mmCIF file of C-alpha atoms in Angstrom:
data_model
loop_
_atom_site.group_PDB
_atom_site.id
_atom_site.type_symbol
_atom_site.label_atom_id
_atom_site.label_comp_id
_atom_site.label_asym_id
_atom_site.label_seq_id
_atom_site.Cartn_x
_atom_site.Cartn_y
_atom_site.Cartn_z
ATOM 1 C CA MET A 1 -11.727 9.678 22.164
ATOM 2 C CA GLU A 2 -8.126 9.233 23.325
ATOM 3 C CA ILE A 3 -6.177 8.227 20.310
ATOM 4 C CA PHE A 4 -2.648 8.056 21.638
ATOM 5 C CA MET A 5 -1.307 5.970 24.595
ATOM 6 C CA SER A 6 1.776 6.456 26.584
ATOM 7 C CA ALA A 7 4.426 3.722 26.800
ATOM 8 C CA THR A 8 7.815 3.276 28.450
ATOM 9 C CA ASP A 9 10.696 1.362 27.174
ATOM 10 C CA GLN A 10 9.902 -1.361 29.604
ATOM 11 C CA ASP A 11 6.322 -1.666 28.456
ATOM 12 C CA VAL A 12 7.172 -1.905 24.722
ATOM 13 C CA GLY A 13 9.425 -4.880 24.206
ATOM 14 C CA PHE A 14 9.315 -6.155 20.575
ATOM 15 C CA SER A 15 13.204 -6.233 20.418
ATOM 16 C CA GLY A 16 13.209 -7.443 16.847
ATOM 17 C CA ARG A 17 10.929 -4.775 15.487
ATOM 18 C CA LEU A 18 11.312 -1.740 17.753
ATOM 19 C CA ALA A 19 14.593 0.183 17.985
ATOM 20 C CA ASN A 20 15.502 3.591 19.411
ATOM 21 C CA PHE A 21 12.125 3.914 21.046
ATOM 22 C CA GLY A 22 13.319 6.411 23.678
ATOM 23 C CA ALA A 23 14.594 8.729 21.046
ATOM 24 C CA ALA A 24 11.378 8.423 19.017
ATOM 25 C CA ARG A 25 9.256 9.051 22.077
ATOM 26 C CA ALA A 26 11.228 12.126 22.768
ATOM 27 C CA ARG A 27 10.458 13.548 19.426
ATOM 28 C CA HIS A 28 6.899 12.435 18.928
ATOM 29 C CA GLY A 29 5.610 12.097 22.484
ATOM 30 C CA GLU A 30 2.207 10.142 22.834
ATOM 31 C CA ARG A 31 2.028 9.231 19.187
ATOM 32 C CA ALA A 32 5.134 7.016 19.675
ATOM 33 C CA GLY A 33 3.263 5.102 22.455
ATOM 34 C CA PHE A 34 0.341 4.581 20.233
ATOM 35 C CA MET A 35 2.596 3.367 17.414
ATOM 36 C CA ALA A 36 4.299 0.901 19.828
ATOM 37 C CA ARG A 37 0.946 -0.405 21.156
ATOM 38 C CA MET A 38 -0.277 -1.109 17.747
ATOM 39 C CA LEU A 39 2.529 -3.467 17.039
ATOM 40 C CA ALA A 40 0.491 -5.875 19.318
ATOM 41 C CA VAL A 41 -2.833 -5.460 17.476
ATOM 42 C CA GLY A 42 -3.922 -7.253 14.369
ATOM 43 C CA ASP A 43 -7.414 -6.991 12.893
ATOM 44 C CA PRO A 44 -9.912 -8.837 15.090
ATOM 45 C CA LEU A 45 -12.750 -8.690 12.524
ATOM 46 C CA ALA A 46 -10.904 -10.085 9.708
ATOM 47 C CA ASP A 47 -9.095 -12.581 11.932
ATOM 48 C CA ALA A 48 -12.429 -13.933 13.106
ATOM 49 C CA VAL A 49 -13.666 -14.250 9.458
ATOM 50 C CA ILE A 50 -10.602 -16.442 8.585
ATOM 51 C CA ALA A 51 -11.314 -18.683 11.582
ATOM 52 C CA GLU A 52 -15.006 -18.823 10.365
ATOM 53 C CA LEU A 53 -14.070 -19.598 6.817
ATOM 54 C CA ASP A 54 -11.827 -22.490 8.122
ATOM 55 C CA ALA A 55 -14.869 -23.966 9.903
ATOM 56 C CA LEU A 56 -17.435 -23.352 7.220
ATOM 57 C CA GLY A 57 -15.403 -24.144 4.003
ATOM 58 C CA GLN A 58 -17.014 -23.484 0.717
ATOM 59 C CA ALA A 59 -20.322 -22.460 2.039
ATOM 60 C CA GLY A 60 -18.752 -19.671 4.147
ATOM 61 C CA ARG A 61 -16.687 -18.441 1.121
ATOM 62 C CA GLN A 62 -19.729 -18.248 -1.001
ATOM 63 C CA MET A 63 -21.651 -16.267 1.592
ATOM 64 C CA LEU A 64 -18.662 -13.863 2.100
ATOM 65 C CA ASN A 65 -18.209 -13.278 -1.603
ATOM 66 C CA ALA A 66 -22.103 -12.694 -2.074
ATOM 67 C CA GLY A 67 -21.928 -10.126 0.819
ATOM 68 C CA LEU A 68 -19.067 -8.307 -0.523
ATOM 69 C CA THR A 69 -20.762 -7.784 -3.988
ATOM 70 C CA ASP A 70 -24.375 -7.541 -2.948
ATOM 71 C CA GLY A 71 -24.260 -6.422 0.743
ATOM 72 C CA LEU A 72 -25.088 -7.817 4.044
ATOM 73 C CA GLY A 73 -28.827 -7.313 3.522
ATOM 74 C CA SER A 74 -28.673 -9.858 0.674
ATOM 75 C CA LEU A 75 -27.677 -12.680 2.988
ATOM 76 C CA LYS A 76 -30.065 -14.896 4.934
ATOM 77 C CA ASP A 77 -28.666 -15.936 8.411
ATOM 78 C CA PRO A 78 -25.087 -14.918 7.835
ATOM 79 C CA PRO A 79 -22.505 -16.384 10.275
ATOM 80 C CA PRO A 80 -21.533 -13.864 13.047
ATOM 81 C CA ALA A 81 -17.919 -13.052 11.931
ATOM 82 C CA ILE A 82 -18.841 -12.493 8.261
ATOM 83 C CA ALA A 83 -21.865 -10.357 9.380
ATOM 84 C CA ALA A 84 -19.654 -8.234 11.703
ATOM 85 C CA LEU A 85 -17.147 -7.558 9.064
ATOM 86 C CA LEU A 86 -19.761 -6.616 6.380
ATOM 87 C CA ARG A 87 -21.494 -4.507 8.981
ATOM 88 C CA GLN A 88 -18.227 -2.593 9.588
ATOM 89 C CA LEU A 89 -17.485 -2.206 5.862
ATOM 90 C CA GLU A 90 -20.936 -0.986 4.988
ATOM 91 C CA THR A 91 -21.067 1.618 7.825
ATOM 92 C CA VAL A 92 -19.539 4.456 5.668
ATOM 93 C CA PRO A 93 -17.855 7.065 7.995
ATOM 94 C CA GLU A 94 -19.196 10.483 7.993
ATOM 95 C CA TRP A 95 -15.862 11.925 6.859
ATOM 96 C CA VAL A 96 -16.234 10.006 3.586
ATOM 97 C CA ASP A 97 -17.111 12.258 0.472
ATOM 98 C CA ARG A 98 -19.456 9.949 -1.361
ATOM 99 C CA GLU A 99 -19.442 12.195 -4.466
ATOM 100 C CA ALA A 100 -15.657 12.030 -4.553
ATOM 101 C CA LEU A 101 -15.790 8.289 -4.403
ATOM 102 C CA ILE A 102 -17.567 8.142 -7.781
ATOM 103 C CA GLN A 103 -14.751 10.222 -9.195
ATOM 104 C CA GLY A 104 -12.021 7.965 -7.580
ATOM 105 C CA ASP A 105 -8.513 8.973 -6.754
ATOM 106 C CA VAL A 106 -8.359 11.765 -9.471
ATOM 107 C CA VAL A 107 -4.951 12.779 -8.227
ATOM 108 C CA SER A 108 -3.382 9.388 -8.987
ATOM 109 C CA GLN A 109 -5.345 9.184 -12.261
ATOM 110 C CA SER A 110 -3.606 12.371 -13.393
ATOM 111 C CA ILE A 111 0.005 10.740 -13.147
ATOM 112 C CA PRO A 112 1.289 9.217 -16.412
ATOM 113 C CA PRO A 113 1.194 5.509 -16.010
ATOM 114 C CA LEU A 114 4.984 4.854 -16.630
ATOM 115 C CA TRP A 115 5.984 7.138 -13.862
ATOM 116 C CA ASN A 116 3.098 5.933 -11.575
ATOM 117 C CA ASP A 117 4.506 2.471 -12.054
ATOM 118 C CA LEU A 118 8.066 3.451 -11.388
ATOM 119 C CA ALA A 119 7.156 5.430 -8.231
ATOM 120 C CA PHE A 120 4.970 2.404 -7.042
ATOM 121 C CA SER A 121 7.832 -0.119 -7.643
ATOM 122 C CA VAL A 122 11.031 1.744 -6.830
ATOM 123 C CA GLY A 123 9.390 4.125 -4.417
ATOM 124 C CA SER A 124 6.530 2.275 -2.637
ATOM 125 C CA LEU A 125 7.441 -1.445 -2.768
ATOM 126 C CA VAL A 126 11.213 -0.967 -2.109
ATOM 127 C CA HIS A 127 10.325 1.087 0.887
ATOM 128 C CA THR A 128 7.944 -1.651 2.041
ATOM 129 C CA TYR A 129 10.666 -4.229 1.730
ATOM 130 C CA SER A 130 13.103 -2.049 3.703
ATOM 131 C CA SER A 131 11.245 -3.065 6.951
ATOM 132 C CA PRO A 132 13.151 -6.072 8.323
ATOM 133 C CA ALA A 133 9.970 -7.290 10.214
ATOM 134 C CA ILE A 134 7.841 -7.159 6.989
ATOM 135 C CA ALA A 135 10.534 -8.613 4.862
ATOM 136 C CA ARG A 136 11.005 -11.498 7.331
ATOM 137 C CA LEU A 137 7.385 -12.288 7.214
ATOM 138 C CA LEU A 138 7.111 -12.039 3.382
ATOM 139 C CA VAL A 139 10.173 -14.394 2.944
ATOM 140 C CA GLN A 140 8.687 -16.841 5.437
ATOM 141 C CA THR A 141 5.392 -17.000 3.496
ATOM 142 C CA GLY A 142 7.409 -18.702 0.751
ATOM 143 C CA GLN A 143 8.910 -17.906 -2.680
ATOM 144 C CA LEU A 144 8.161 -14.221 -2.696
ATOM 145 C CA ALA A 145 11.456 -13.499 -4.255
ATOM 146 C CA SER A 146 10.934 -16.014 -7.042
ATOM 147 C CA MET A 147 7.334 -14.842 -7.472
ATOM 148 C CA ALA A 148 8.183 -11.200 -7.585
ATOM 149 C CA PRO A 149 6.925 -10.522 -10.987
ATOM 150 C CA ARG A 150 3.503 -11.944 -10.057
ATOM 151 C CA ARG A 151 3.356 -10.058 -6.891
ATOM 152 C CA LEU A 152 4.393 -6.765 -8.459
ATOM 153 C CA LEU A 153 1.541 -7.268 -11.084
ATOM 154 C CA GLU A 154 -1.047 -8.230 -8.557
ATOM 155 C CA THR A 155 -0.465 -5.441 -6.054
ATOM 156 C CA GLY A 156 -0.490 -3.085 -9.075
ATOM 157 C CA ILE A 157 -3.806 -4.211 -10.195
ATOM 158 C CA TRP A 158 -5.265 -3.711 -6.751
ATOM 159 C CA ARG A 159 -3.783 -0.288 -6.487
ATOM 160 C CA ILE A 160 -5.384 0.689 -9.858
ATOM 161 C CA GLN A 161 -8.753 -0.781 -8.911
ATOM 162 C CA SER A 162 -8.777 1.230 -5.819
ATOM 163 C CA MET A 163 -8.143 4.470 -7.528
ATOM 164 C CA LEU A 164 -10.479 4.151 -10.543
ATOM 165 C CA PRO A 165 -13.745 6.056 -10.789
ATOM 166 C CA GLY A 166 -16.212 4.363 -8.548
ATOM 167 C CA GLY A 167 -13.758 1.693 -7.563
ATOM 168 C CA LEU A 168 -14.381 1.822 -3.816
ATOM 169 C CA VAL A 169 -18.283 1.879 -3.950
ATOM 170 C CA ARG A 170 -19.716 -1.161 -2.271
ATOM 171 C CA GLY A 171 -19.486 -4.144 -4.553
ATOM 172 C CA ALA A 172 -17.108 -2.491 -7.052
ATOM 173 C CA PRO A 173 -13.781 -4.277 -7.907
ATOM 174 C CA GLY A 174 -11.741 -1.860 -5.808
ATOM 175 C CA TYR A 175 -13.844 -2.360 -2.762
ATOM 176 C CA VAL A 176 -14.002 -6.093 -3.071
ATOM 177 C CA GLN A 177 -10.323 -6.388 -3.839
ATOM 178 C CA THR A 178 -9.234 -4.122 -0.958
ATOM 179 C CA VAL A 179 -11.287 -6.378 1.394
ATOM 180 C CA GLN A 180 -9.658 -9.387 -0.084
ATOM 181 C CA VAL A 181 -6.151 -7.950 0.546
ATOM 182 C CA ARG A 182 -7.362 -7.432 4.169
ATOM 183 C CA LEU A 183 -8.402 -10.996 4.506
ATOM 184 C CA LEU A 184 -5.220 -12.298 2.985
ATOM 185 C CA HIS A 185 -3.326 -10.317 5.652
ATOM 186 C CA ALA A 186 -5.435 -12.092 8.278
ATOM 187 C CA ARG A 187 -4.650 -15.542 6.603
ATOM 188 C CA VAL A 188 -0.900 -14.722 6.572
ATOM 189 C CA ARG A 189 -1.217 -13.523 10.181
ATOM 190 C CA ALA A 190 -2.899 -16.842 11.258
ATOM 191 C CA SER A 191 -0.412 -18.982 9.449
ATOM 192 C CA ALA A 192 2.591 -17.203 10.778
ATOM 193 C CA LEU A 193 1.407 -17.635 14.298
ATOM 194 C CA LYS A 194 0.778 -21.231 13.872
ATOM 195 C CA ARG A 195 4.162 -21.696 12.409
ATOM 196 C CA GLY A 196 5.641 -20.265 15.670
ATOM 197 C CA TRP A 197 6.115 -16.514 14.859
ATOM 198 C CA GLU A 198 7.797 -14.907 17.821
ATOM 199 C CA HIS A 199 5.172 -12.190 18.394
ATOM 200 C CA GLU A 200 6.791 -11.146 21.655
ATOM 201 C CA ARG A 201 9.868 -10.197 19.576
ATOM 202 C CA TRP A 202 8.499 -9.096 16.309
ATOM 203 C CA GLY A 203 5.016 -7.961 17.198
ATOM 204 C CA VAL A 204 1.806 -9.416 15.775
ATOM 205 C CA PRO A 205 2.332 -10.395 12.085
ATOM 206 C CA ILE A 206 1.062 -7.706 9.712
ATOM 207 C CA ASN A 207 0.266 -5.586 12.776
ATOM 208 C CA GLN A 208 -1.566 -2.292 12.709
ATOM 209 C CA THR A 209 1.738 -0.254 12.559
ATOM 210 C CA ASP A 210 2.975 -2.456 9.675
ATOM 211 C CA VAL A 211 -0.365 -1.770 7.841
ATOM 212 C CA ALA A 212 -0.002 1.961 8.564
ATOM 213 C CA ARG A 213 3.519 1.985 7.120
ATOM 214 C CA THR A 214 2.242 0.170 3.996
ATOM 215 C CA TRP A 215 -0.606 2.754 3.758
ATOM 216 C CA LEU A 216 2.017 5.450 3.748
ATOM 217 C CA ASP A 217 3.736 3.533 0.860
ATOM 218 C CA PHE A 218 0.742 4.330 -1.315
ATOM 219 C CA THR A 219 0.365 8.042 -0.350
ATOM 220 C CA VAL A 220 3.427 10.154 0.699
ATOM 221 C CA VAL A 221 6.202 7.680 -0.454
ATOM 222 C CA PRO A 222 5.294 7.490 -4.073
ATOM 223 C CA PHE A 223 4.437 11.138 -4.448
ATOM 224 C CA ARG A 224 7.604 12.319 -2.811
ATOM 225 C CA ALA A 225 9.374 10.080 -5.260
ATOM 226 C CA LEU A 226 7.333 11.634 -8.121
ATOM 227 C CA GLU A 227 8.539 15.088 -7.040
ATOM 228 C CA LYS A 228 12.111 14.054 -7.683
ATOM 229 C CA VAL A 229 11.230 13.344 -11.374
ATOM 230 C CA GLY A 230 9.271 16.644 -11.860
ATOM 231 C CA ILE A 231 5.719 15.551 -11.042
ATOM 232 C CA VAL A 232 4.462 17.673 -8.327
ATOM 233 C CA ILE A 233 0.873 18.013 -6.799
ATOM 234 C CA THR A 234 -0.659 21.006 -5.215
ATOM 235 C CA GLU A 235 -1.814 21.387 -1.491
ATOM 236 C CA ALA A 236 -5.332 20.990 -2.651
ATOM 237 C CA GLN A 237 -4.513 17.858 -4.537
ATOM 238 C CA GLN A 238 -2.742 16.417 -1.455
ATOM 239 C CA GLU A 239 -5.856 17.046 0.560
ATOM 240 C CA ALA A 240 -7.953 15.119 -1.999
ATOM 241 C CA LEU A 241 -5.427 12.238 -2.147
ATOM 242 C CA TYR A 242 -5.418 11.646 1.559
ATOM 243 C CA ARG A 243 -9.175 11.809 1.802
ATOM 244 C CA HIS A 244 -9.405 9.049 -0.759
ATOM 245 C CA TRP A 245 -6.854 6.946 0.963
ATOM 246 C CA TRP A 246 -8.530 7.498 4.384
ATOM 247 C CA TYR A 247 -11.276 5.295 3.031
ATOM 248 C CA VAL A 248 -8.831 2.737 1.682
ATOM 249 C CA GLY A 249 -7.227 2.578 5.102
ATOM 250 C CA TYR A 250 -10.722 2.117 6.664
ATOM 251 C CA LEU A 251 -11.612 -0.785 4.362
ATOM 252 C CA LEU A 252 -8.192 -2.302 5.060
ATOM 253 C CA GLY A 253 -9.061 -2.384 8.750
ATOM 254 C CA LEU A 254 -6.496 0.222 9.826
ATOM 255 C CA ASP A 255 -7.107 2.094 13.005
ATOM 256 C CA GLU A 256 -8.384 5.593 12.292
ATOM 257 C CA GLY A 257 -5.833 7.035 14.814
ATOM 258 C CA PHE A 258 -3.213 6.469 12.153
ATOM 259 C CA PHE A 259 -4.683 8.143 9.050
ATOM 260 C CA LEU A 260 -7.352 10.688 10.045
ATOM 261 C CA PRO A 261 -4.810 13.291 11.415
ATOM 262 C CA LEU A 262 -3.145 13.227 8.029
ATOM 263 C CA HIS A 263 -4.156 15.859 5.297
ATOM 264 C CA ASN A 264 -0.885 16.310 3.419
ATOM 265 C CA HIS A 265 2.427 15.058 2.804
ATOM 266 C CA ALA A 266 4.067 17.098 5.635
ATOM 267 C CA GLU A 267 1.852 15.427 8.248
ATOM 268 C CA ALA A 268 2.263 12.077 6.694
ATOM 269 C CA GLU A 269 5.981 12.332 6.659
ATOM 270 C CA ALA A 270 5.884 12.922 10.404
ATOM 271 C CA LEU A 271 4.286 9.638 10.928
ATOM 272 C CA LEU A 272 6.569 7.965 8.477
ATOM 273 C CA GLU A 273 9.689 9.314 10.276
ATOM 274 C CA LEU A 274 8.452 8.017 13.563
ATOM 275 C CA VAL A 275 7.834 4.477 12.208
ATOM 276 C CA ASP A 276 10.975 4.271 10.123
ATOM 277 C CA SER A 277 13.108 5.743 13.047
ATOM 278 C CA THR A 278 12.203 2.693 14.975
ATOM 279 C CA LEU A 279 13.209 0.094 12.499
ATOM 280 C CA THR A 280 16.020 -2.395 13.077
ATOM 281 C CA PRO A 281 18.904 -2.354 10.509
ATOM 282 C CA LEU A 282 18.258 -3.652 6.995
ATOM 283 C CA ASP A 283 19.005 -7.364 6.573
ATOM 284 C CA GLU A 284 19.491 -10.142 4.074
ATOM 285 C CA ASN A 285 15.618 -10.546 3.834
ATOM 286 C CA THR A 286 15.266 -6.855 2.828
ATOM 287 C CA ARG A 287 18.105 -7.207 0.192
ATOM 288 C CA SER A 288 16.761 -10.367 -1.408
ATOM 289 C CA LEU A 289 13.363 -9.038 -1.802
ATOM 290 C CA ALA A 290 14.579 -5.569 -3.036
ATOM 291 C CA THR A 291 16.784 -7.385 -5.694
ATOM 292 C CA ALA A 292 14.002 -9.587 -6.751
ATOM 293 C CA LEU A 293 11.635 -6.660 -7.211
ATOM 294 C CA LEU A 294 14.017 -4.559 -9.247
ATOM 295 C CA ASP A 295 14.810 -7.466 -11.532
ATOM 296 C CA ALA A 296 11.056 -7.960 -12.033
ATOM 297 C CA THR A 297 10.563 -4.390 -12.661
ATOM 298 C CA ALA A 298 13.346 -4.312 -15.237
ATOM 299 C CA ASP A 299 11.921 -7.310 -17.040
ATOM 300 C CA ALA A 300 8.550 -5.556 -17.109
ATOM 301 C CA LEU A 301 10.019 -2.429 -18.505
ATOM 302 C CA CYS A 302 11.739 -4.614 -21.371
ATOM 303 C CA ALA A 303 8.471 -6.509 -22.053
ATOM 304 C CA VAL A 304 6.467 -3.378 -23.205
ATOM 305 C CA PRO A 305 5.936 -3.668 -26.979
ATOM 306 C CA GLY A 306 8.455 -1.347 -28.510
ATOM 307 C CA SER A 307 10.502 -0.803 -25.414
ATOM 308 C CA PRO A 308 13.831 0.840 -25.869
ATOM 309 C CA PHE A 309 15.159 -0.872 -22.861
ATOM 310 C CA THR A 310 17.617 -3.854 -22.565
ATOM 311 C CA GLN A 311 17.678 -5.509 -19.195
ATOM 312 C CA PRO A 312 21.047 -3.864 -18.146
ATOM 313 C CA LEU A 313 19.866 -0.458 -19.250
ATOM 314 C CA ALA A 314 16.665 -0.831 -17.274
ATOM 315 C CA ARG A 315 18.535 -1.896 -14.207
ATOM 316 C CA GLU A 316 20.770 1.145 -14.494
ATOM 317 C CA LEU A 317 17.579 3.472 -14.544
ATOM 318 C CA LEU A 318 16.128 1.488 -11.621
ATOM 319 C CA ASN A 319 19.345 1.733 -9.742
ATOM 320 C CA ALA A 320 19.428 5.518 -10.242
ATOM 321 C CA LEU A 321 15.875 5.928 -9.219
ATOM 322 C CA THR A 322 16.230 3.805 -6.233
ATOM 323 C CA ARG A 323 19.111 5.880 -4.961
ATOM 324 C CA SER A 324 17.133 9.000 -5.646
ATOM 325 C CA PHE A 325 13.979 7.935 -4.128
ATOM 326 C CA GLN A 326 15.222 5.915 -1.093
ATOM 327 C CA GLY A 327 18.540 7.858 -0.353
ATOM 328 C CA ASP A 328 22.078 6.526 -0.710
ATOM 329 C CA ALA A 329 22.272 5.003 2.818
ATOM 330 C CA VAL A 330 19.188 2.745 2.193
ATOM 331 C CA ALA A 331 20.238 1.970 -1.330
ATOM 332 C CA ASP A 332 23.783 0.960 -0.112
ATOM 333 C CA ALA A 333 22.152 -1.324 2.540
ATOM 334 C CA LEU A 334 20.042 -2.892 -0.067
ATOM 335 C CA GLY A 335 23.024 -3.544 -2.373
ATOM 336 C CA VAL A 336 21.899 -1.114 -5.070
ATOM 337 C CA SER A 337 24.785 -0.024 -7.057
ATOM 338 C CA PRO A 338 25.466 3.419 -8.169
ATOM 339 C CA SER A 339 24.315 4.277 -11.664
ATOM 340 C CA SER A 340 25.574 6.284 -14.529
ATOM 341 C CA VAL A 341 21.993 7.117 -15.387
ATOM 342 C CA THR A 342 21.749 9.380 -12.158
ATOM 343 C CA SER A 343 23.232 12.309 -14.158
ATOM 344 C CA LEU A 344 20.111 12.078 -16.519
ATOM 345 C CA LEU A 345 17.563 12.305 -13.714
ATOM 346 C CA PRO A 346 17.412 16.176 -13.827
ATOM 347 C CA LEU A 347 16.593 16.028 -17.516
ATOM 348 C CA PHE A 348 13.808 13.565 -16.864
ATOM 349 C CA ALA A 349 12.449 15.886 -14.115
ATOM 350 C CA ALA A 350 12.491 18.945 -16.352
ATOM 351 C CA GLY A 351 10.750 17.087 -19.156
ATOM 352 C CA ASN A 352 8.083 15.727 -16.724
ATOM 353 C CA ALA A 353 7.595 19.188 -15.185
ATOM 354 C CA GLU A 354 7.070 20.786 -18.633
ATOM 355 C CA THR A 355 4.749 18.035 -19.820
ATOM 356 C CA ARG A 356 2.672 18.305 -16.695
ATOM 357 C CA ARG A 357 2.401 22.098 -17.036
ATOM 358 C CA TRP A 358 1.164 21.705 -20.537
ATOM 359 C CA GLN A 359 -1.369 18.879 -19.712
ATOM 360 C CA LEU A 360 -2.803 20.958 -16.718
ATOM 361 C CA ARG A 361 -2.900 24.336 -18.506
ATOM 362 C CA THR A 362 -6.714 24.172 -18.692
ATOM 363 C CA PRO A 363 -9.373 22.160 -17.031
ATOM 364 C CA ASP A 364 -10.132 20.569 -20.482
ATOM 365 C CA ALA A 365 -6.606 19.710 -21.076
ATOM 366 C CA ALA A 366 -6.286 18.121 -17.567
ATOM 367 C CA GLU A 367 -9.451 16.055 -18.188
ATOM 368 C CA GLN A 368 -8.077 14.873 -21.535
ATOM 369 C CA ALA A 369 -4.785 13.754 -19.962
ATOM 370 C CA ARG A 370 -6.593 11.952 -17.124
ATOM 371 C CA ALA A 371 -8.958 10.119 -19.637
ATOM 372 C CA GLU A 372 -5.925 8.981 -21.720
ATOM 373 C CA ASN A 373 -4.393 7.622 -18.552
ATOM 374 C CA LEU A 374 -7.469 5.820 -17.562
ATOM 375 C CA VAL A 375 -7.457 3.896 -20.804
ATOM 376 C CA VAL A 376 -4.025 2.475 -19.951
ATOM 377 C CA TYR A 377 -4.944 1.808 -16.267
ATOM 378 C CA ARG A 378 -8.121 -0.070 -17.270
ATOM 379 C CA GLU A 379 -6.123 -2.173 -19.554
ATOM 380 C CA ARG A 380 -3.823 -3.139 -16.774
ATOM 381 C CA THR A 381 -6.645 -4.559 -14.687
ATOM 382 C CA THR A 382 -7.181 -7.436 -17.147
ATOM 383 C CA LEU A 383 -3.547 -8.732 -17.032
ATOM 384 C CA VAL A 384 -4.316 -11.624 -14.487
ATOM 385 C CA PRO A 385 -7.404 -13.288 -16.060
ATOM 386 C CA ASP A 386 -7.142 -16.309 -13.708
ATOM 387 C CA GLY A 387 -7.398 -14.092 -10.605
ATOM 388 C CA THR A 388 -4.949 -12.673 -8.064
ATOM 389 C CA GLU A 389 -3.832 -14.588 -5.015
ATOM 390 C CA TYR A 390 -5.794 -12.528 -2.648
ATOM 391 C CA GLN A 391 -8.993 -13.310 -4.926
ATOM 392 C CA LYS A 392 -8.223 -17.060 -5.178
ATOM 393 C CA HIS A 393 -7.760 -17.571 -1.324
ATOM 394 C CA ILE A 394 -11.486 -16.890 -0.696
ATOM 395 C CA ARG A 395 -12.810 -18.244 -4.047
ATOM 396 C CA ALA A 396 -15.965 -20.043 -3.329
ATOM 397 C CA THR A 397 -15.125 -23.105 -5.491
ATOM 398 C CA GLY A 398 -11.647 -23.486 -3.844
#
């Protein structure tokens, strides 16, 4: 199968989304053409389901929810778009390690929850919001900055459900919520296009390239951030991490041409460099989203029972981590101030490295640490008892 397609500067367009394409093509060749082409591609299967749900209403949502939990075979005369999506979801690719799915993302499970949370927020989400096209769409969906605490919590819950043991098995919470995230992307895409989104300038809303960049925000981005605070994973662990997230990408409707070539951080960073090198300059949307996110993260740190943080101290820590994880140039563009806590980061890294060596000294010790982490992660999944936004939007009684 031909994965990458060539493109010229004249072919590409998308002036609001794609900058410096000639230089990117010179460095990355046909892969740059593939990336550019994917700016015009959404998710036909999920988009068709959204149109079908709008036509069928509650009955369609009931059938979709039943199919996600019990499988396509449980449905009698399913409508065509829902059937097509479920058929794709239930066709497990041959590259999936079914035994590993039962264990879940054991690499992420081995990371202490506090540092996993910080790498996710200050690493992953700040990087997500540093895309002007993504930030523009998120701001236009309404009140994301004011709803930052809820969004931080909800995305974190989905991330945890997707990494728990058995979480991606058909019908399990991580599987269902990953598909719900995919369908929410399709809903946002449809709404943005109806409101006059300039797709000739910005590409299709939540296009394949944007989903790929977000997928990288859950793989290479947080783990490179963790390395800067002393938490390093081995080459074998990297391989296991990416194989798990290949399947997450598949469930999200991401084209396999983006993720199947990636087995480790070095390969993922090459794709990330390609995508990021074509971004337009950071703007007010990126700054407002990053500020709201850091404020929400600071509040969350202070809200933990027995927390030693005050809001100003928490923001100092987050500013230091942002500058470390994202680099000074991006931090400056986002309006993140230098921090006196920066001088303490090497101490944090040394302490984390020593703790990790101790926890991983034997297989039994590693398993005990993972089990302790899993207790905390499972507790986090109950923090939104009324359901997340991606769950509500296809709730059968809505």
